[in-house]
Amino acid sequence: MEPVRTVTGTAVPLRRSDVDTDQIIPAKWLKRVERTGFGQGLFSEWRADPEFVLNQPRFAGAAVLVTGPNFGTGSSREHAVWALLDYGFAAVVSPSFADIFRTNCTKAGMVPVQVPAEVGDALLAAVEADPSVVITIDVAARTVGGAGVSATFPLDDFTQWRFLEGLDDIGLSLRNEDEIVAYEASRPAWMPTLP
Amino acid sequence: MANKVWDSHVVHHAEGQPDLLYIDLHLIHEVTTPQAFDGLRLAGRGVRRPDLTVATMDHNTPTIGLDLPLADPISAKQIAALATNCAEFGITLYPMGHANQGIVHVIGPEQGLTQPGMTIVCGDSHTSTHGAFGALAFGIGSSEVEHVLATQTLPQHRPANMAVTIEGDLPAGVTAKDVILALIGRIGTGGGAGHVIEYRGSTVRSLSMEGRMTICNMSIEAGARAGLVAPDETTFAWLAGRPHAPSDVDWGAAVEHWRSLATDEGAVFDKEVVIDATALRPHVTWGTNPSQVVAIDGVVPDPDILTDAGQAESARRALTYMGLAAGTPVREIRVDTVFIGSCTNSRLADLRAAAAVVDGRHVAAGMRAMVVPGSMRVKAEAEAEGLDRIFTAAGFEWRAAGCSMCLGMNPDQLSPQERCASTSNRNFEGRQGPGGRTHLVSPAVAAATAVAGHFATPEDL
Ligand code: SF4
């Protein structure tokens, strides 16, 4: 993945809670075998409504999605993150994320910014009132700010390091090759294997 | 117990870093893997342990006309990509039409590949199903799939532990599905976030493996990383004689190991929930997430009485989407379609329960009713018992195995506004087809509903 140090830009306010990944990228889009091109499918059912926030020109060109709690529930499809990235988002701000979605974000280079509920509400309200509000996310400082609101967000050291350096997770794990080999030697022989 | 399985799989531990866990079994399917295999090729990496990896085709596969070319060329391309990738990397594949093909979470247990104490992952959130055997099993994204293919390990942060204790005998007509729907209704779709849930108590002990799988399957709908049940005689009896279970020679050692996995007396959990099984009723979801659920004797709730503004708003949206008015008795809601299938409720025991209800009866006029067995093996076993004839005589369609109308990636879909009683696990907007309206229920309620034409329990008939 590419390094991600800061994200700065305007935001789209999505005032909904429990947004599931079936809404973020409906199943019919999952048939693609590539990693790109999912932006067209982002929220495609909701975008059929001309009033939906993503269809409002005043929110065009945003880098940050600000949303209600429990974002990204349901299916493990990483396509949801690819769709957000492909559409142009680089970070999602929410009071809480579903576990698999959050992990997928950190693997694909999208910053999951978890903020206290009142901060989330304040940011939503600020962006709704003024689409030109710029939000800045600083991965090194673990801070999010904009519209007079600022907060820190949780990001473990390891994930932060991977974001800042753009490190390949698989390469990191393979540094433990000797330990993997040793572990494999200790597994009981009766555990199932395939021919 | 989750900690015991975790600790026995740590390959590398360092302060401030996630633990590197060894993965004993990696299940793969066509939808979440093409990008992972491409990643391997780009980086010039191979599959470390093809012998710990097994593939099936389930999400896109049609359930009729298996011998015909796929109607959708994009689905066909994805299916073909899996076949090519498995051939290139030497991975065992159960392709469409194979006797072992089926939904990934049905075939693992069926083949005896899912065993207590293992770590199991799959690019699919319902991997939690395998926890019914006392395995630590969780869903992952495609980047993690690539990671496991390349290294057979996964860096993971240790989750918290939650105990859900369910005590007492289930009343007649109340099933494992109703237990898990009731739990999700209580703790919400984020109630288990960051946790592995261990299900315990007398109710769980007396459930069949199928029932335990139904409960663990939907742990993810409560936001949990995984669900677990300590293995016991029921677990061992299921495993004995399965194709990949330990041989007679190793059986004793394996069982001894499995018995040691149970949670120690007095272990402390980060969160605890207790459910009185004796007070449960069959449940029906009314909204667009699985926590929006009521007992079948109840009415569609009024969003205005919800104190949480966000929940009230989401309930209002859900009622509009579902075309329901607050206060409508659940039994008066008419249903167009009944779907019996999915990794939650498509095993032999589920089909038997549904068949017992429809035997000698017929589906209501105008009702579309479909049974999609979870695997080709379930299909064959059901046919050997004559269940297919009971269903077809009652007016059900009897199909081949796959995910089918659980997510409508194949041609089995709802039309806009079509109302469906479904034994699957997600009632999200458009899940079974754009504009479709899904109500989650148990197989028994689905079967009774098909006959009655509106939500019903078997006793109502
Ligand atoms: S049956 Fe449904 S929930 Fe289960 S694996 Fe298939 S699509 Fe996913």
JSON list of N, CA, C and O in Angstrom, two decimals, chain B residues 359-410:
[
{"chain": "B", "resi": 359, "resn": "ASP", "atom": "N", "xyz": [-45.52, -31.31, 5.17]},
{"chain": "B", "resi": 359, "resn": "ASP", "atom": "CA", "xyz": [-45.92, -32.65, 4.75]},
{"chain": "B", "resi": 359, "resn": "ASP", "atom": "C", "xyz": [-47.45, -32.76, 4.72]},
{"chain": "B", "resi": 359, "resn": "ASP", "atom": "O", "xyz": [-48.13, -32.50, 5.71]},
{"chain": "B", "resi": 360, "resn": "GLY", "atom": "N", "xyz": [-47.99, -33.12, 3.54]},
{"chain": "B", "resi": 360, "resn": "GLY", "atom": "CA", "xyz": [-49.43, -33.28, 3.41]},
{"chain": "B", "resi": 360, "resn": "GLY", "atom": "C", "xyz": [-50.18, -31.96, 3.25]},
{"chain": "B", "resi": 360, "resn": "GLY", "atom": "O", "xyz": [-51.40, -31.95, 3.19]},
{"chain": "B", "resi": 361, "resn": "ARG", "atom": "N", "xyz": [-49.46, -30.86, 3.21]},
{"chain": "B", "resi": 361, "resn": "ARG", "atom": "CA", "xyz": [-50.12, -29.56, 3.02]},
{"chain": "B", "resi": 361, "resn": "ARG", "atom": "C", "xyz": [-49.67, -28.96, 1.70]},
{"chain": "B", "resi": 361, "resn": "ARG", "atom": "O", "xyz": [-48.85, -29.52, 1.00]},
{"chain": "B", "resi": 362, "resn": "HIS", "atom": "N", "xyz": [-50.18, -27.78, 1.40]},
{"chain": "B", "resi": 362, "resn": "HIS", "atom": "CA", "xyz": [-49.78, -27.12, 0.15]},
{"chain": "B", "resi": 362, "resn": "HIS", "atom": "C", "xyz": [-49.55, -25.64, 0.40]},
{"chain": "B", "resi": 362, "resn": "HIS", "atom": "O", "xyz": [-50.21, -25.05, 1.26]},
{"chain": "B", "resi": 363, "resn": "VAL", "atom": "N", "xyz": [-48.63, -25.07, -0.33]},
{"chain": "B", "resi": 363, "resn": "VAL", "atom": "CA", "xyz": [-48.35, -23.64, -0.15]},
{"chain": "B", "resi": 363, "resn": "VAL", "atom": "C", "xyz": [-49.58, -22.83, -0.57]},
{"chain": "B", "resi": 363, "resn": "VAL", "atom": "O", "xyz": [-50.38, -23.27, -1.40]},
{"chain": "B", "resi": 364, "resn": "ALA", "atom": "N", "xyz": [-49.72, -21.65, 0.01]},
{"chain": "B", "resi": 364, "resn": "ALA", "atom": "CA", "xyz": [-50.86, -20.78, -0.27]},
{"chain": "B", "resi": 364, "resn": "ALA", "atom": "C", "xyz": [-50.89, -20.39, -1.74]},
{"chain": "B", "resi": 364, "resn": "ALA", "atom": "O", "xyz": [-49.86, -20.38, -2.41]},
{"chain": "B", "resi": 365, "resn": "ALA", "atom": "N", "xyz": [-52.08, -20.05, -2.23]},
{"chain": "B", "resi": 365, "resn": "ALA", "atom": "CA", "xyz": [-52.23, -19.66, -3.64]},
{"chain": "B", "resi": 365, "resn": "ALA", "atom": "C", "xyz": [-51.33, -18.46, -3.94]},
{"chain": "B", "resi": 365, "resn": "ALA", "atom": "O", "xyz": [-51.28, -17.51, -3.16]},
{"chain": "B", "resi": 366, "resn": "GLY", "atom": "N", "xyz": [-50.60, -18.54, -5.05]},
{"chain": "B", "resi": 366, "resn": "GLY", "atom": "CA", "xyz": [-49.76, -17.41, -5.46]},
{"chain": "B", "resi": 366, "resn": "GLY", "atom": "C", "xyz": [-48.40, -17.36, -4.79]},
{"chain": "B", "resi": 366, "resn": "GLY", "atom": "O", "xyz": [-47.57, -16.52, -5.12]},
{"chain": "B", "resi": 367, "resn": "MET", "atom": "N", "xyz": [-48.16, -18.23, -3.82]},
{"chain": "B", "resi": 367, "resn": "MET", "atom": "CA", "xyz": [-46.91, -18.22, -3.07]},
{"chain": "B", "resi": 367, "resn": "MET", "atom": "C", "xyz": [-45.78, -18.81, -3.92]},
{"chain": "B", "resi": 367, "resn": "MET", "atom": "O", "xyz": [-45.93, -19.87, -4.53]},
{"chain": "B", "resi": 368, "resn": "ARG", "atom": "N", "xyz": [-44.62, -18.13, -3.95]},
{"chain": "B", "resi": 368, "resn": "ARG", "atom": "CA", "xyz": [-43.42, -18.70, -4.55]},
{"chain": "B", "resi": 368, "resn": "ARG", "atom": "C", "xyz": [-42.61, -19.26, -3.39]},
{"chain": "B", "resi": 368, "resn": "ARG", "atom": "O", "xyz": [-42.28, -18.52, -2.45]},
{"chain": "B", "resi": 369, "resn": "ALA", "atom": "N", "xyz": [-42.30, -20.53, -3.42]},
{"chain": "B", "resi": 369, "resn": "ALA", "atom": "CA", "xyz": [-41.59, -21.14, -2.30]},
{"chain": "B", "resi": 369, "resn": "ALA", "atom": "C", "xyz": [-40.44, -21.99, -2.84]},
{"chain": "B", "resi": 369, "resn": "ALA", "atom": "O", "xyz": [-40.60, -22.72, -3.81]},
{"chain": "B", "resi": 370, "resn": "MET", "atom": "N", "xyz": [-39.29, -21.86, -2.20]},
{"chain": "B", "resi": 370, "resn": "MET", "atom": "CA", "xyz": [-38.09, -22.46, -2.75]},
{"chain": "B", "resi": 370, "resn": "MET", "atom": "C", "xyz": [-37.25, -23.07, -1.63]},
{"chain": "B", "resi": 370, "resn": "MET", "atom": "O", "xyz": [-37.10, -22.46, -0.56]},
{"chain": "B", "resi": 371, "resn": "VAL", "atom": "N", "xyz": [-36.73, -24.25, -1.85]},
{"chain": "B", "resi": 371, "resn": "VAL", "atom": "CA", "xyz": [-35.78, -24.85, -0.91]},
{"chain": "B", "resi": 371, "resn": "VAL", "atom": "C", "xyz": [-34.45, -25.01, -1.63]},
{"chain": "B", "resi": 371, "resn": "VAL", "atom": "O", "xyz": [-34.39, -25.61, -2.70]},
{"chain": "B", "resi": 372, "resn": "VAL", "atom": "N", "xyz": [-33.40, -24.45, -1.04]},
{"chain": "B", "resi": 372, "resn": "VAL", "atom": "CA", "xyz": [-32.06, -24.56, -1.63]},
{"chain": "B", "resi": 372, "resn": "VAL", "atom": "C", "xyz": [-31.14, -25.22, -0.60]},
{"chain": "B", "resi": 372, "resn": "VAL", "atom": "O", "xyz": [-30.69, -24.58, 0.35]},
{"chain": "B", "resi": 373, "resn": "PRO", "atom": "N", "xyz": [-30.88, -26.52, -0.74]},
{"chain": "B", "resi": 373, "resn": "PRO", "atom": "CA", "xyz": [-30.02, -27.21, 0.23]},
{"chain": "B", "resi": 373, "resn": "PRO", "atom": "C", "xyz": [-28.64, -26.55, 0.28]},
{"chain": "B", "resi": 373, "resn": "PRO", "atom": "O", "xyz": [-28.17, -26.01, -0.72]},
{"chain": "B", "resi": 374, "resn": "GLY", "atom": "N", "xyz": [-28.00, -26.65, 1.45]},
{"chain": "B", "resi": 374, "resn": "GLY", "atom": "CA", "xyz": [-26.72, -25.98, 1.64]},
{"chain": "B", "resi": 374, "resn": "GLY", "atom": "C", "xyz": [-25.58, -26.61, 0.86]},
{"chain": "B", "resi": 374, "resn": "GLY", "atom": "O", "xyz": [-24.58, -25.96, 0.57]},
{"chain": "B", "resi": 375, "resn": "SER", "atom": "N", "xyz": [-25.71, -27.87, 0.55]},
{"chain": "B", "resi": 375, "resn": "SER", "atom": "CA", "xyz": [-24.64, -28.55, -0.19]},
{"chain": "B", "resi": 375, "resn": "SER", "atom": "C", "xyz": [-25.26, -29.66, -1.02]},
{"chain": "B", "resi": 375, "resn": "SER", "atom": "O", "xyz": [-26.40, -30.07, -0.78]},
{"chain": "B", "resi": 376, "resn": "MET", "atom": "N", "xyz": [-24.47, -30.14, -1.97]},
{"chain": "B", "resi": 376, "resn": "MET", "atom": "CA", "xyz": [-24.96, -31.23, -2.81]},
{"chain": "B", "resi": 376, "resn": "MET", "atom": "C", "xyz": [-25.15, -32.49, -1.96]},
{"chain": "B", "resi": 376, "resn": "MET", "atom": "O", "xyz": [-25.99, -33.33, -2.24]},
{"chain": "B", "resi": 377, "resn": "ARG", "atom": "N", "xyz": [-24.34, -32.59, -0.91]},
{"chain": "B", "resi": 377, "resn": "ARG", "atom": "CA", "xyz": [-24.47, -33.76, -0.03]},
{"chain": "B", "resi": 377, "resn": "ARG", "atom": "C", "xyz": [-25.75, -33.69, 0.79]},
{"chain": "B", "resi": 377, "resn": "ARG", "atom": "O", "xyz": [-26.45, -34.70, 0.95]},
{"chain": "B", "resi": 378, "resn": "VAL", "atom": "N", "xyz": [-26.07, -32.50, 1.30]},
{"chain": "B", "resi": 378, "resn": "VAL", "atom": "CA", "xyz": [-27.35, -32.34, 2.00]},
{"chain": "B", "resi": 378, "resn": "VAL", "atom": "C", "xyz": [-28.48, -32.67, 1.05]},
{"chain": "B", "resi": 378, "resn": "VAL", "atom": "O", "xyz": [-29.44, -33.36, 1.41]},
{"chain": "B", "resi": 379, "resn": "LYS", "atom": "N", "xyz": [-28.34, -32.21, -0.19]},
{"chain": "B", "resi": 379, "resn": "LYS", "atom": "CA", "xyz": [-29.39, -32.47, -1.19]},
{"chain": "B", "resi": 379, "resn": "LYS", "atom": "C", "xyz": [-29.58, -33.97, -1.38]},
{"chain": "B", "resi": 379, "resn": "LYS", "atom": "O", "xyz": [-30.70, -34.48, -1.33]},
{"chain": "B", "resi": 380, "resn": "ALA", "atom": "N", "xyz": [-28.45, -34.68, -1.52]},
{"chain": "B", "resi": 380, "resn": "ALA", "atom": "CA", "xyz": [-28.53, -36.12, -1.75]},
{"chain": "B", "resi": 380, "resn": "ALA", "atom": "C", "xyz": [-29.14, -36.82, -0.53]},
{"chain": "B", "resi": 380, "resn": "ALA", "atom": "O", "xyz": [-30.00, -37.71, -0.68]},
{"chain": "B", "resi": 381, "resn": "GLU", "atom": "N", "xyz": [-28.72, -36.42, 0.66]},
{"chain": "B", "resi": 381, "resn": "GLU", "atom": "CA", "xyz": [-29.25, -37.05, 1.88]},
{"chain": "B", "resi": 381, "resn": "GLU", "atom": "C", "xyz": [-30.74, -36.78, 2.03]},
{"chain": "B", "resi": 381, "resn": "GLU", "atom": "O", "xyz": [-31.51, -37.66, 2.43]},
{"chain": "B", "resi": 382, "resn": "ALA", "atom": "N", "xyz": [-31.13, -35.55, 1.73]},
{"chain": "B", "resi": 382, "resn": "ALA", "atom": "CA", "xyz": [-32.55, -35.19, 1.84]},
{"chain": "B", "resi": 382, "resn": "ALA", "atom": "C", "xyz": [-33.36, -36.01, 0.84]},
{"chain": "B", "resi": 382, "resn": "ALA", "atom": "O", "xyz": [-34.47, -36.48, 1.16]},
{"chain": "B", "resi": 383, "resn": "GLU", "atom": "N", "xyz": [-32.81, -36.17, -0.35]},
{"chain": "B", "resi": 383, "resn": "GLU", "atom": "CA", "xyz": [-33.53, -36.93, -1.37]},
{"chain": "B", "resi": 383, "resn": "GLU", "atom": "C", "xyz": [-33.65, -38.40, -0.97]},
{"chain": "B", "resi": 383, "resn": "GLU", "atom": "O", "xyz": [-34.66, -39.05, -1.21]},
{"chain": "B", "resi": 384, "resn": "ALA", "atom": "N", "xyz": [-32.61, -38.90, -0.32]},
{"chain": "B", "resi": 384, "resn": "ALA", "atom": "CA", "xyz": [-32.65, -40.29, 0.13]},
{"chain": "B", "resi": 384, "resn": "ALA", "atom": "C", "xyz": [-33.75, -40.50, 1.16]},
{"chain": "B", "resi": 384, "resn": "ALA", "atom": "O", "xyz": [-34.33, -41.58, 1.27]},
{"chain": "B", "resi": 385, "resn": "GLU", "atom": "N", "xyz": [-34.07, -39.46, 1.91]},
{"chain": "B", "resi": 385, "resn": "GLU", "atom": "CA", "xyz": [-35.16, -39.54, 2.90]},
{"chain": "B", "resi": 385, "resn": "GLU", "atom": "C", "xyz": [-36.50, -39.17, 2.31]},
{"chain": "B", "resi": 385, "resn": "GLU", "atom": "O", "xyz": [-37.51, -39.18, 3.02]},
{"chain": "B", "resi": 386, "resn": "GLY", "atom": "N", "xyz": [-36.51, -38.74, 1.07]},
{"chain": "B", "resi": 386, "resn": "GLY", "atom": "CA", "xyz": [-37.77, -38.37, 0.44]},
{"chain": "B", "resi": 386, "resn": "GLY", "atom": "C", "xyz": [-38.24, -36.95, 0.74]},
{"chain": "B", "resi": 386, "resn": "GLY", "atom": "O", "xyz": [-39.40, -36.60, 0.47]},
{"chain": "B", "resi": 387, "resn": "LEU", "atom": "N", "xyz": [-37.37, -36.13, 1.32]},
{"chain": "B", "resi": 387, "resn": "LEU", "atom": "CA", "xyz": [-37.79, -34.76, 1.66]},
{"chain": "B", "resi": 387, "resn": "LEU", "atom": "C", "xyz": [-38.13, -33.96, 0.40]},
{"chain": "B", "resi": 387, "resn": "LEU", "atom": "O", "xyz": [-39.03, -33.13, 0.40]},
{"chain": "B", "resi": 388, "resn": "ASP", "atom": "N", "xyz": [-37.37, -34.22, -0.67]},
{"chain": "B", "resi": 388, "resn": "ASP", "atom": "CA", "xyz": [-37.62, -33.48, -1.91]},
{"chain": "B", "resi": 388, "resn": "ASP", "atom": "C", "xyz": [-39.05, -33.70, -2.39]},
{"chain": "B", "resi": 388, "resn": "ASP", "atom": "O", "xyz": [-39.72, -32.78, -2.84]},
{"chain": "B", "resi": 389, "resn": "ARG", "atom": "N", "xyz": [-39.54, -34.94, -2.24]},
{"chain": "B", "resi": 389, "resn": "ARG", "atom": "CA", "xyz": [-40.90, -35.23, -2.71]},
{"chain": "B", "resi": 389, "resn": "ARG", "atom": "C", "xyz": [-41.94, -34.54, -1.83]},
{"chain": "B", "resi": 389, "resn": "ARG", "atom": "O", "xyz": [-42.96, -34.07, -2.31]},
{"chain": "B", "resi": 390, "resn": "ILE", "atom": "N", "xyz": [-41.64, -34.47, -0.52]},
{"chain": "B", "resi": 390, "resn": "ILE", "atom": "CA", "xyz": [-42.58, -33.75, 0.36]},
{"chain": "B", "resi": 390, "resn": "ILE", "atom": "C", "xyz": [-42.66, -32.28, -0.06]},
{"chain": "B", "resi": 390, "resn": "ILE", "atom": "O", "xyz": [-43.75, -31.71, -0.18]},
{"chain": "B", "resi": 391, "resn": "PHE", "atom": "N", "xyz": [-41.50, -31.69, -0.30]},
{"chain": "B", "resi": 391, "resn": "PHE", "atom": "CA", "xyz": [-41.50, -30.27, -0.67]},
{"chain": "B", "resi": 391, "resn": "PHE", "atom": "C", "xyz": [-42.18, -30.04, -2.02]},
{"chain": "B", "resi": 391, "resn": "PHE", "atom": "O", "xyz": [-42.99, -29.13, -2.16]},
{"chain": "B", "resi": 392, "resn": "THR", "atom": "N", "xyz": [-41.82, -30.84, -3.00]},
{"chain": "B", "resi": 392, "resn": "THR", "atom": "CA", "xyz": [-42.40, -30.57, -4.32]},
{"chain": "B", "resi": 392, "resn": "THR", "atom": "C", "xyz": [-43.90, -30.85, -4.32]},
{"chain": "B", "resi": 392, "resn": "THR", "atom": "O", "xyz": [-44.67, -30.11, -4.92]},
{"chain": "B", "resi": 393, "resn": "ALA", "atom": "N", "xyz": [-44.34, -31.88, -3.56]},
{"chain": "B", "resi": 393, "resn": "ALA", "atom": "CA", "xyz": [-45.78, -32.14, -3.48]},
{"chain": "B", "resi": 393, "resn": "ALA", "atom": "C", "xyz": [-46.50, -30.97, -2.84]},
{"chain": "B", "resi": 393, "resn": "ALA", "atom": "O", "xyz": [-47.67, -30.69, -3.13]},
{"chain": "B", "resi": 394, "resn": "ALA", "atom": "N", "xyz": [-45.80, -30.25, -1.96]},
{"chain": "B", "resi": 394, "resn": "ALA", "atom": "CA", "xyz": [-46.43, -29.12, -1.27]},
{"chain": "B", "resi": 394, "resn": "ALA", "atom": "C", "xyz": [-46.34, -27.84, -2.10]},
{"chain": "B", "resi": 394, "resn": "ALA", "atom": "O", "xyz": [-46.81, -26.79, -1.67]},
{"chain": "B", "resi": 395, "resn": "GLY", "atom": "N", "xyz": [-45.71, -27.92, -3.27]},
{"chain": "B", "resi": 395, "resn": "GLY", "atom": "CA", "xyz": [-45.64, -26.74, -4.13]},
{"chain": "B", "resi": 395, "resn": "GLY", "atom": "C", "xyz": [-44.35, -25.95, -4.02]},
{"chain": "B", "resi": 395, "resn": "GLY", "atom": "O", "xyz": [-44.25, -24.83, -4.52]},
{"chain": "B", "resi": 396, "resn": "PHE", "atom": "N", "xyz": [-43.34, -26.51, -3.34]},
{"chain": "B", "resi": 396, "resn": "PHE", "atom": "CA", "xyz": [-42.02, -25.86, -3.27]},
{"chain": "B", "resi": 396, "resn": "PHE", "atom": "C", "xyz": [-41.19, -26.24, -4.48]},
{"chain": "B", "resi": 396, "resn": "PHE", "atom": "O", "xyz": [-41.33, -27.33, -5.03]},
{"chain": "B", "resi": 397, "resn": "GLU", "atom": "N", "xyz": [-40.29, -25.34, -4.88]},
{"chain": "B", "resi": 397, "resn": "GLU", "atom": "CA", "xyz": [-39.26, -25.70, -5.84]},
{"chain": "B", "resi": 397, "resn": "GLU", "atom": "C", "xyz": [-38.10, -26.32, -5.08]},
{"chain": "B", "resi": 397, "resn": "GLU", "atom": "O", "xyz": [-37.75, -25.84, -4.01]},
{"chain": "B", "resi": 398, "resn": "TRP", "atom": "N", "xyz": [-37.52, -27.34, -5.63]},
{"chain": "B", "resi": 398, "resn": "TRP", "atom": "CA", "xyz": [-36.40, -28.05, -4.99]},
{"chain": "B", "resi": 398, "resn": "TRP", "atom": "C", "xyz": [-35.18, -27.81, -5.85]},
{"chain": "B", "resi": 398, "resn": "TRP", "atom": "O", "xyz": [-35.15, -28.21, -7.01]},
{"chain": "B", "resi": 399, "resn": "ARG", "atom": "N", "xyz": [-34.17, -27.14, -5.31]},
{"chain": "B", "resi": 399, "resn": "ARG", "atom": "CA", "xyz": [-33.06, -26.66, -6.12]},
{"chain": "B", "resi": 399, "resn": "ARG", "atom": "C", "xyz": [-31.74, -27.34, -5.79]},
{"chain": "B", "resi": 399, "resn": "ARG", "atom": "O", "xyz": [-31.63, -28.10, -4.83]},
{"chain": "B", "resi": 400, "resn": "ALA", "atom": "N", "xyz": [-30.71, -27.00, -6.56]},
{"chain": "B", "resi": 400, "resn": "ALA", "atom": "CA", "xyz": [-29.35, -27.44, -6.27]},
{"chain": "B", "resi": 400, "resn": "ALA", "atom": "C", "xyz": [-28.70, -26.48, -5.28]},
{"chain": "B", "resi": 400, "resn": "ALA", "atom": "O", "xyz": [-29.22, -25.41, -4.99]},
{"chain": "B", "resi": 401, "resn": "ALA", "atom": "N", "xyz": [-27.52, -26.86, -4.75]},
{"chain": "B", "resi": 401, "resn": "ALA", "atom": "CA", "xyz": [-26.93, -26.16, -3.61]},
{"chain": "B", "resi": 401, "resn": "ALA", "atom": "C", "xyz": [-26.27, -24.84, -3.98]},
{"chain": "B", "resi": 401, "resn": "ALA", "atom": "O", "xyz": [-25.73, -24.68, -5.07]},
{"chain": "B", "resi": 402, "resn": "GLY", "atom": "N", "xyz": [-26.28, -23.92, -3.02]},
{"chain": "B", "resi": 402, "resn": "GLY", "atom": "CA", "xyz": [-25.58, -22.64, -3.20]},
{"chain": "B", "resi": 402, "resn": "GLY", "atom": "C", "xyz": [-26.17, -21.58, -2.29]},
{"chain": "B", "resi": 402, "resn": "GLY", "atom": "O", "xyz": [-27.08, -21.85, -1.51]},
{"chain": "B", "resi": 403, "resn": "CYS", "atom": "N", "xyz": [-25.62, -20.38, -2.39]},
{"chain": "B", "resi": 403, "resn": "CYS", "atom": "CA", "xyz": [-26.10, -19.25, -1.57]},
{"chain": "B", "resi": 403, "resn": "CYS", "atom": "C", "xyz": [-27.44, -18.75, -2.07]},
{"chain": "B", "resi": 403, "resn": "CYS", "atom": "O", "xyz": [-28.29, -18.31, -1.30]},
{"chain": "B", "resi": 404, "resn": "SER", "atom": "N", "xyz": [-27.58, -18.77, -3.38]},
{"chain": "B", "resi": 404, "resn": "SER", "atom": "CA", "xyz": [-28.87, -18.49, -4.01]},
{"chain": "B", "resi": 404, "resn": "SER", "atom": "C", "xyz": [-29.48, -17.19, -3.51]},
{"chain": "B", "resi": 404, "resn": "SER", "atom": "O", "xyz": [-28.83, -16.15, -3.48]},
{"chain": "B", "resi": 405, "resn": "MET", "atom": "N", "xyz": [-30.73, -17.26, -3.09]},
{"chain": "B", "resi": 405, "resn": "MET", "atom": "CA", "xyz": [-31.47, -16.04, -2.77]},
{"chain": "B", "resi": 405, "resn": "MET", "atom": "C", "xyz": [-31.05, -15.40, -1.45]},
{"chain": "B", "resi": 405, "resn": "MET", "atom": "O", "xyz": [-31.62, -14.39, -1.05]},
{"chain": "B", "resi": 406, "resn": "CYS", "atom": "N", "xyz": [-30.06, -15.96, -0.79]},
{"chain": "B", "resi": 406, "resn": "CYS", "atom": "CA", "xyz": [-29.55, -15.28, 0.41]},
{"chain": "B", "resi": 406, "resn": "CYS", "atom": "C", "xyz": [-28.99, -13.93, 0.02]},
{"chain": "B", "resi": 406, "resn": "CYS", "atom": "O", "xyz": [-29.11, -12.96, 0.76]},
{"chain": "B", "resi": 407, "resn": "LEU", "atom": "N", "xyz": [-28.34, -13.84, -1.13]},
{"chain": "B", "resi": 407, "resn": "LEU", "atom": "CA", "xyz": [-27.80, -12.54, -1.56]},
{"chain": "B", "resi": 407, "resn": "LEU", "atom": "C", "xyz": [-28.05, -12.24, -3.03]},
{"chain": "B", "resi": 407, "resn": "LEU", "atom": "O", "xyz": [-27.64, -11.18, -3.51]},
{"chain": "B", "resi": 408, "resn": "GLY", "atom": "N", "xyz": [-28.70, -13.14, -3.73]},
{"chain": "B", "resi": 408, "resn": "GLY", "atom": "CA", "xyz": [-29.12, -12.81, -5.09]},
{"chain": "B", "resi": 408, "resn": "GLY", "atom": "C", "xyz": [-27.99, -12.45, -6.03]},
{"chain": "B", "resi": 408, "resn": "GLY", "atom": "O", "xyz": [-28.14, -11.57, -6.86]},
{"chain": "B", "resi": 409, "resn": "MET", "atom": "N", "xyz": [-26.85, -13.13, -5.91]},
{"chain": "B", "resi": 409, "resn": "MET", "atom": "CA", "xyz": [-25.81, -12.91, -6.93]},
{"chain": "B", "resi": 409, "resn": "MET", "atom": "C", "xyz": [-26.05, -13.80, -8.13]},
{"chain": "B", "resi": 409, "resn": "MET", "atom": "O", "xyz": [-25.51, -13.57, -9.20]},
{"chain": "B", "resi": 410, "resn": "ASN", "atom": "N", "xyz": [-26.81, -14.87, -7.92]},
{"chain": "B", "resi": 410, "resn": "ASN", "atom": "CA", "xyz": [-27.19, -15.73, -9.04]},
{"chain": "B", "resi": 410, "resn": "ASN", "atom": "C", "xyz": [-28.59, -15.28, -9.48]},
{"chain": "B", "resi": 410, "resn": "ASN", "atom": "O", "xyz": [-29.09, -14.27, -8.99]}
]
